[in-house]
Short mmCIF file of C-alpha atoms in Angstrom, two decimals:
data_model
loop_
_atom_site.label_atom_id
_atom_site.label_comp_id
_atom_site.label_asym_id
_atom_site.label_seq_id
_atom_site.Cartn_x
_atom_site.Cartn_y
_atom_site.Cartn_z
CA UNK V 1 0.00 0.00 0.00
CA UNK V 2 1.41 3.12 -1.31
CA UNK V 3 1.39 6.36 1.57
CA UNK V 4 0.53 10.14 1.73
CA UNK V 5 3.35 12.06 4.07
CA UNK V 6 0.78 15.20 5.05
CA UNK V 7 0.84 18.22 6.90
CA UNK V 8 -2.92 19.27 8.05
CA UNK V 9 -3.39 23.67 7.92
CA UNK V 10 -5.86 26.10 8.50
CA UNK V 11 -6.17 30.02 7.79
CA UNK V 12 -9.31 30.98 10.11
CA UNK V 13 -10.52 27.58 10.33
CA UNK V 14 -10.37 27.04 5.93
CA UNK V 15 -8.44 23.83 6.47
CA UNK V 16 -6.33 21.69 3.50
CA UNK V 17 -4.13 18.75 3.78
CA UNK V 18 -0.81 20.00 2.47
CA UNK V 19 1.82 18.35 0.48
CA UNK V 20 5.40 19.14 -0.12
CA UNK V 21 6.75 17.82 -3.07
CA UNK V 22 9.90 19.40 -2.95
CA UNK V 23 10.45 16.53 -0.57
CA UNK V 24 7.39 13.81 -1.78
CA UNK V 25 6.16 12.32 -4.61
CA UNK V 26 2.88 11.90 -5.08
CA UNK V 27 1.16 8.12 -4.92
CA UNK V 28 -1.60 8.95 -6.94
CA UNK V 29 -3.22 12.02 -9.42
CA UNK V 30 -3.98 14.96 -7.28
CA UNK V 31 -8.41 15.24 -9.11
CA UNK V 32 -8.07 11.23 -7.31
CA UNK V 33 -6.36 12.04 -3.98
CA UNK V 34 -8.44 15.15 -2.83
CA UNK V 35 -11.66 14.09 -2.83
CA UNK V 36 -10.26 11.21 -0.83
CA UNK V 37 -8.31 12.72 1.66
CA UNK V 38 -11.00 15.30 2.30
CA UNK V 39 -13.25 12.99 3.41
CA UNK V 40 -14.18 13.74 7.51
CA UNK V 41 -15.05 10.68 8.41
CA UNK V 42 -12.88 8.00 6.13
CA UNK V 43 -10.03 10.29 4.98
CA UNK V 44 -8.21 13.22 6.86
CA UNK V 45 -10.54 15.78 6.84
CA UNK V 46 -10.48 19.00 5.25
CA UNK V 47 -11.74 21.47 2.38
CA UNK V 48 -9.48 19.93 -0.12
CA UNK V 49 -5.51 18.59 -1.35
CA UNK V 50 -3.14 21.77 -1.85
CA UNK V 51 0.10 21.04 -3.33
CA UNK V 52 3.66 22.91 -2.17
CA UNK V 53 6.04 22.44 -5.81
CA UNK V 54 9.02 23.78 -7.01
CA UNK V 55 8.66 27.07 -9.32
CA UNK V 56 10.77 28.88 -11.80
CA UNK V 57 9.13 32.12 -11.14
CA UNK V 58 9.01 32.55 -7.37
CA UNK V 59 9.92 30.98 -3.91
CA UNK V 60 7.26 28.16 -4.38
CA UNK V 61 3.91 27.27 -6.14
CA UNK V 62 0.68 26.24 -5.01
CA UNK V 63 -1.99 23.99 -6.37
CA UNK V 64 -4.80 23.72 -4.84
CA UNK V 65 -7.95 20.96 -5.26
CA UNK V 66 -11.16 21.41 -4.27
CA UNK V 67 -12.68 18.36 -1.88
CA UNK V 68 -14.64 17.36 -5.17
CA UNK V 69 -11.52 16.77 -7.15
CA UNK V 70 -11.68 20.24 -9.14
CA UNK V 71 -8.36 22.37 -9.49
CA UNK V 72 -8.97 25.90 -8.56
CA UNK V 73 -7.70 28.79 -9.06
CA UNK V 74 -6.27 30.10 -6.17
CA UNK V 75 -7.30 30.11 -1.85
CA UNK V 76 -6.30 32.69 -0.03
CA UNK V 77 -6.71 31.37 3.39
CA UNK V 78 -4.65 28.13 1.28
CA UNK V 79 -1.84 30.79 0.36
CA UNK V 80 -1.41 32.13 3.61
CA UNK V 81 -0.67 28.69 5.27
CA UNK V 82 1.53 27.81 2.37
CA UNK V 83 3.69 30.95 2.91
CA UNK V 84 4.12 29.57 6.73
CA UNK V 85 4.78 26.38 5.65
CA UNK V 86 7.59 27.44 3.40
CA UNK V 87 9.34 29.59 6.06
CA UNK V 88 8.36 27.48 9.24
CA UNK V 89 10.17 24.24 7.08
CA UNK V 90 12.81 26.38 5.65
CA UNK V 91 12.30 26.08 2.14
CA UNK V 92 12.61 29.91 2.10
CA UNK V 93 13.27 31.71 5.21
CA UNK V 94 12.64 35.46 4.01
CA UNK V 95 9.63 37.59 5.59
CA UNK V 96 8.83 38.24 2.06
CA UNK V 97 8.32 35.99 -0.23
CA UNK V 98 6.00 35.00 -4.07
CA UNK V 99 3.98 32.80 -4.45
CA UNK V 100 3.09 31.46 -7.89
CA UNK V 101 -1.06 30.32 -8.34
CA UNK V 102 -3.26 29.67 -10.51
CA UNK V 103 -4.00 33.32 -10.65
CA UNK V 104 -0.81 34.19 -10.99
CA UNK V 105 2.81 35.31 -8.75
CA UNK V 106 1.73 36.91 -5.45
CA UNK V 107 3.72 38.30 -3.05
CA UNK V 108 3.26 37.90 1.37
CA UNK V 109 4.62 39.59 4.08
CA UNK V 110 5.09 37.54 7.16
CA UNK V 111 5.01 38.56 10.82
CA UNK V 112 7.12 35.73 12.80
CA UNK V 113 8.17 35.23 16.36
CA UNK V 114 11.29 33.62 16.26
CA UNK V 115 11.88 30.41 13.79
CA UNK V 116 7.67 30.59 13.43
CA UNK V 117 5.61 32.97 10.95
CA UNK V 118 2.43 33.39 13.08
CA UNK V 119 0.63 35.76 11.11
CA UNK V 120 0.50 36.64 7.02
CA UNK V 121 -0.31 39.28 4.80
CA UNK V 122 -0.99 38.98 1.17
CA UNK V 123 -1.22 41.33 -1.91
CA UNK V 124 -4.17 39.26 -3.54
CA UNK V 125 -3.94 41.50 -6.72
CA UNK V 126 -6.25 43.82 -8.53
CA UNK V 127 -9.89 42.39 -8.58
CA UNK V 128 -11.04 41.52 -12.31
CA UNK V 129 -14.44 43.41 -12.29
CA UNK V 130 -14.79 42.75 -15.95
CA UNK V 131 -17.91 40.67 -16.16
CA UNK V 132 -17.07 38.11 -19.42
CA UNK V 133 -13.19 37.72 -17.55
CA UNK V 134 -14.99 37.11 -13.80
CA UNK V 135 -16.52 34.74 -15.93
CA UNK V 136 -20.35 35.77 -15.71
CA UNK V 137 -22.97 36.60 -18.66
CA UNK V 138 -24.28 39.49 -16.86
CA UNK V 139 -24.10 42.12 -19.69
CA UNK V 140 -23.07 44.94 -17.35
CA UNK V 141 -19.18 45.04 -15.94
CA UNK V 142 -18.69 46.16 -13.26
CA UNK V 143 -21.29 43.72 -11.68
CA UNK V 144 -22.61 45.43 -9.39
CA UNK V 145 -26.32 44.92 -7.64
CA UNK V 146 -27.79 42.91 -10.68
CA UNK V 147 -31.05 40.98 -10.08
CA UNK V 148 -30.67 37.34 -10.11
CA UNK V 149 -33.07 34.70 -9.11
CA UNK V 150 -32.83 31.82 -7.19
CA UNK V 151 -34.78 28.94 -5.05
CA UNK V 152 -38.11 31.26 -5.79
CA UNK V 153 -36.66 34.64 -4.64
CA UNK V 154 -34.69 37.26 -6.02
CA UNK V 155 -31.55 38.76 -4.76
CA UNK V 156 -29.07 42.09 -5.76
CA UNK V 157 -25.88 40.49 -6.50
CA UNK V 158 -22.48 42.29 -7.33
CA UNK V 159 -19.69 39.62 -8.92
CA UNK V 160 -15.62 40.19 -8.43
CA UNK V 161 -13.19 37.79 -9.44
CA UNK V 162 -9.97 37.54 -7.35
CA UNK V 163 -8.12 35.56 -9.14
CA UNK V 164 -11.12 33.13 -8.52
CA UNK V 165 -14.88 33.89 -9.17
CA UNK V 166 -17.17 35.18 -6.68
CA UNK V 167 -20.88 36.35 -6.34
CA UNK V 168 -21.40 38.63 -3.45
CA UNK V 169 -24.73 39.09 -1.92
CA UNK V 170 -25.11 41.09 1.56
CA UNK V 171 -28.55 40.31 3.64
CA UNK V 172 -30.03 41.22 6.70
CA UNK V 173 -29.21 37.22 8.46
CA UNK V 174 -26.82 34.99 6.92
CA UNK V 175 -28.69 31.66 7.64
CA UNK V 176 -28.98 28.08 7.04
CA UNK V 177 -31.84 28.51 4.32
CA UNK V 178 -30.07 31.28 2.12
CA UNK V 179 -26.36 29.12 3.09
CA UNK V 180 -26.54 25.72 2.51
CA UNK V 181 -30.06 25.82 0.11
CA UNK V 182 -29.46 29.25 -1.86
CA UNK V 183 -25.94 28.86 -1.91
CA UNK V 184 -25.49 26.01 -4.23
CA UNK V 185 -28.37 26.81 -6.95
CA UNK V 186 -26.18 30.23 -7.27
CA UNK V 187 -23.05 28.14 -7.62
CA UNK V 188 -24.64 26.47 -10.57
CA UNK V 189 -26.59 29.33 -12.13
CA UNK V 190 -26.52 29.56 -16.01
CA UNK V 191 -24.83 32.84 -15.33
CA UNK V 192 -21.81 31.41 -14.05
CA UNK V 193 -20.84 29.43 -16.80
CA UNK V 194 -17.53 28.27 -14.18
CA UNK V 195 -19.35 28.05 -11.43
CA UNK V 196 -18.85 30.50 -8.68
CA UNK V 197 -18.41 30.73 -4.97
CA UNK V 198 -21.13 32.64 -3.30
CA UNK V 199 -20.66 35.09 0.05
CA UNK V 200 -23.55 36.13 2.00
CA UNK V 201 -22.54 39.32 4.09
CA UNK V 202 -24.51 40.91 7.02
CA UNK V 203 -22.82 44.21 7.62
CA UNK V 204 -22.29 45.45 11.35
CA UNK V 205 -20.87 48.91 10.27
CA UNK V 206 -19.35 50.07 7.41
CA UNK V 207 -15.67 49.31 8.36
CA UNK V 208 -16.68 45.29 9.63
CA UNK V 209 -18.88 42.62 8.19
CA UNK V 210 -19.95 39.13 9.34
CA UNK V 211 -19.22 36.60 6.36
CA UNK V 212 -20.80 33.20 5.40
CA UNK V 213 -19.27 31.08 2.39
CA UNK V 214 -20.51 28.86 -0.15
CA UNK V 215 -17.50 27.63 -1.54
CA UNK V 216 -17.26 26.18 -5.37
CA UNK V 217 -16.49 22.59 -5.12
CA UNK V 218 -16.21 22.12 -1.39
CA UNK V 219 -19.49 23.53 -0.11
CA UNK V 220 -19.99 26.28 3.27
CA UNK V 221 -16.31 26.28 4.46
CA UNK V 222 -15.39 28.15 7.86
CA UNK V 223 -13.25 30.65 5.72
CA UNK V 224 -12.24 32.25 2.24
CA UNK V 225 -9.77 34.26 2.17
CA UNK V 226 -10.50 35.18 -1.97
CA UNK V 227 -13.92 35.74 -1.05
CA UNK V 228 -13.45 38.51 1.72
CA UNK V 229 -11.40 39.98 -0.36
CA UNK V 230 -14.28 40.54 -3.16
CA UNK V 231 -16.71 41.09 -0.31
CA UNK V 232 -14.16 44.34 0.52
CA UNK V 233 -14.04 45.01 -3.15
CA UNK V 234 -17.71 44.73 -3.64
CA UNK V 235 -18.64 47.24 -0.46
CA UNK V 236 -16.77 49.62 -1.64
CA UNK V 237 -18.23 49.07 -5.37
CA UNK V 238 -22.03 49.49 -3.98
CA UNK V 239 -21.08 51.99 -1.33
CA UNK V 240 -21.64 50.12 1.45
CA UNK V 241 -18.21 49.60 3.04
CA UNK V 242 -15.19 51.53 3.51
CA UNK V 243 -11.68 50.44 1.67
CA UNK V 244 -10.21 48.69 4.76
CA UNK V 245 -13.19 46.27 6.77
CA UNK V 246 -12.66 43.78 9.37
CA UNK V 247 -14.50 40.65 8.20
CA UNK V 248 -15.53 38.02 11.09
CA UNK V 249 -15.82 34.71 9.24
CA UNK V 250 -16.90 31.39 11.32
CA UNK V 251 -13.20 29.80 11.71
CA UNK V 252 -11.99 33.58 12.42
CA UNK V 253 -10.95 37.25 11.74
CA UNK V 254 -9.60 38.38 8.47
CA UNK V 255 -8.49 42.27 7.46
CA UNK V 256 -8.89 43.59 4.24
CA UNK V 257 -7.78 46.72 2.59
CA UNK V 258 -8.34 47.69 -0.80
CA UNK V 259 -5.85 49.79 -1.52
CA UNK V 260 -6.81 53.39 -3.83
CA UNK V 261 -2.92 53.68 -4.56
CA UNK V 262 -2.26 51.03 -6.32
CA UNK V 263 -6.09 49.28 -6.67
CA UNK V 264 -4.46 45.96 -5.06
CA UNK V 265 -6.26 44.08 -2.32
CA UNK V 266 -4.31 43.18 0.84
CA UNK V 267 -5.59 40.27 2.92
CA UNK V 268 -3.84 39.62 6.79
CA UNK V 269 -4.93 36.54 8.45
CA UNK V 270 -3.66 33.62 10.62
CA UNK V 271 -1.65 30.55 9.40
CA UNK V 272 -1.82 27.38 11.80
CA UNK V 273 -0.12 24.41 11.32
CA UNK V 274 -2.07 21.58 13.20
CA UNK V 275 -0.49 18.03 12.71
CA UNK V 276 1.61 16.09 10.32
CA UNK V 277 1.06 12.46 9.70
CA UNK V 278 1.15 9.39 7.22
CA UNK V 279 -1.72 8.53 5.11
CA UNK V 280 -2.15 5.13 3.65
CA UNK V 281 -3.18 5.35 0.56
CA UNK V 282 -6.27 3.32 -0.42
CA UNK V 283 -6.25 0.29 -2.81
CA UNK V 284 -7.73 0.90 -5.92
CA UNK V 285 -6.83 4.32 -6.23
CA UNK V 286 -4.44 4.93 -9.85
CA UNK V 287 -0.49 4.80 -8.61
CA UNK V 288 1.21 8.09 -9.84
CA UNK V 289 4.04 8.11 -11.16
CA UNK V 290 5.20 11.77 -12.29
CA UNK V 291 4.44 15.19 -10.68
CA UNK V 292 1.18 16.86 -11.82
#
């Protein structure tokens, strides 16, 4: 039986199982292994498989799988904890490092405490507001407050893409019904012809918000890291929120600034590292012989 050497993150409670294969080799394709090691009650546990590689372009690269197999684009509660990883094991031990995702080379600035980065901040980019590039079929760009139905109602949405797609929709009460039974019809709507992940946003003031996540692929997760981001972006774009909020998701805080100067986001969060471990590797799952 083949193994899985792991180490098990979170960034505000958005947990992954984390490879490095600078050191490993993967034991079986990555769309095979995440849904598997995802799994809460027969596999690790988490919101999906992210890969630490080599890059030509920057200090390291991350991949990161969804828990239904899917590669997306990029996590930034993922990239936070892969930026700790990378100093904490010594791959790169500079308080500044990039990053290269599917959305591209980012650059992080670490806070540490001795050998130990304990907290992260990330330039997540400039948001793609453009409507066809987000992707969405929504003739107007920006996307902002557009009427789209969904389980029999209809909401205001306003759509940012952060590398990522996302659909944000602020409400009075971020429940169960408009969560976990709204949430996933919106994921699929024809207007998102790549699906997208949907945030639900009650606002407390105008500089802090209370945030609940459908995720693409992985269902509600605790965090996402991309997603406050757009929920910043998207306050400021219907002139609710201020450029720097303090967003209180369900696994934690994150702070967001989107920054006039240069019209980047900037994300700081937690990184946690919570155990390492040995997975054995199903039978029946396809050996691997080759990096992804």
């Amino acid at each position: 039986m083949s193994q899985l050497r792991f180490t098990k993150m979170h960034g505000a409670g958005n947990d992954y199982v984390y490879v490095n294969l600078f050191e490993e080799q993967l034991p079986a394709p990555p769309e095979k292994l995440a849904p598997l090691v995802s799994d809460r009650h027969f596999g690790i546990g988490g919101d999906g498989l992210i890969l630490i590689t080599p890059s030509e372009v920057a200090d390291a690269r991350m991949r990161m799988f969804n828990a239904d197999g899917s590669e997306a684009e990029m996590c930034g509660n993922g990239l936070r904890c892969v930026a700790k990883y990378v100093y904490d094991h010594g791959i790169a031990k500079k308080d500044k490092l990039t990053l290269e995702t599917g959305a591209g080379v980012l650059s992080v600035e670490l806070e540490t405490d001795g050998n130990m980065a304990k907290r992260v901040t990330v330039n997540m980019g400039e948001p793609i507001l453009e409507a066809a590039k987000i992707p969405t079929t929504f003739d107007e760009s920006p996307v902002v407050n557009q009427r789209l139905e969904a389980g029999g109602r209809e909401f205001e949405v306003t759509c940012v893409s952060m590398g990522n797609p996302h659909c944000v929709i602020f409400v009075d009460k971020a429940d169960d019904d408009l969560v976990l039974k709204i949430g996933p019809q919106i994921e699929k709507a024809i207007q998102f012809p790549a699906r997208i992940n949907v945030e639900f946003i009650e606002i407390i003031s105008p500089t802090e918000v209370r945030q609940r996540t459908w995720e693409r692929g992985s269902g509600e997760t605790l965090a996402c890291g991309t997603g406050a981001s757009a929920v910043c972006v998207a306050g400021v774009l219907t002139g609710k929120l201020e450029r720097r909020i303090l967003n209180h998701l369900l696994g934690g805080d994150l702070e967001l600034h989107w920054n006039e100067a240069d019209n980047h986001v900037y994300m700081t969060g937690p990184a946690e590292e919570v155990f390492s471990g040995i997975w054995p590797v199903p039978h029946g799952v396809p050996l691997y012989s080759q990096l992804a």
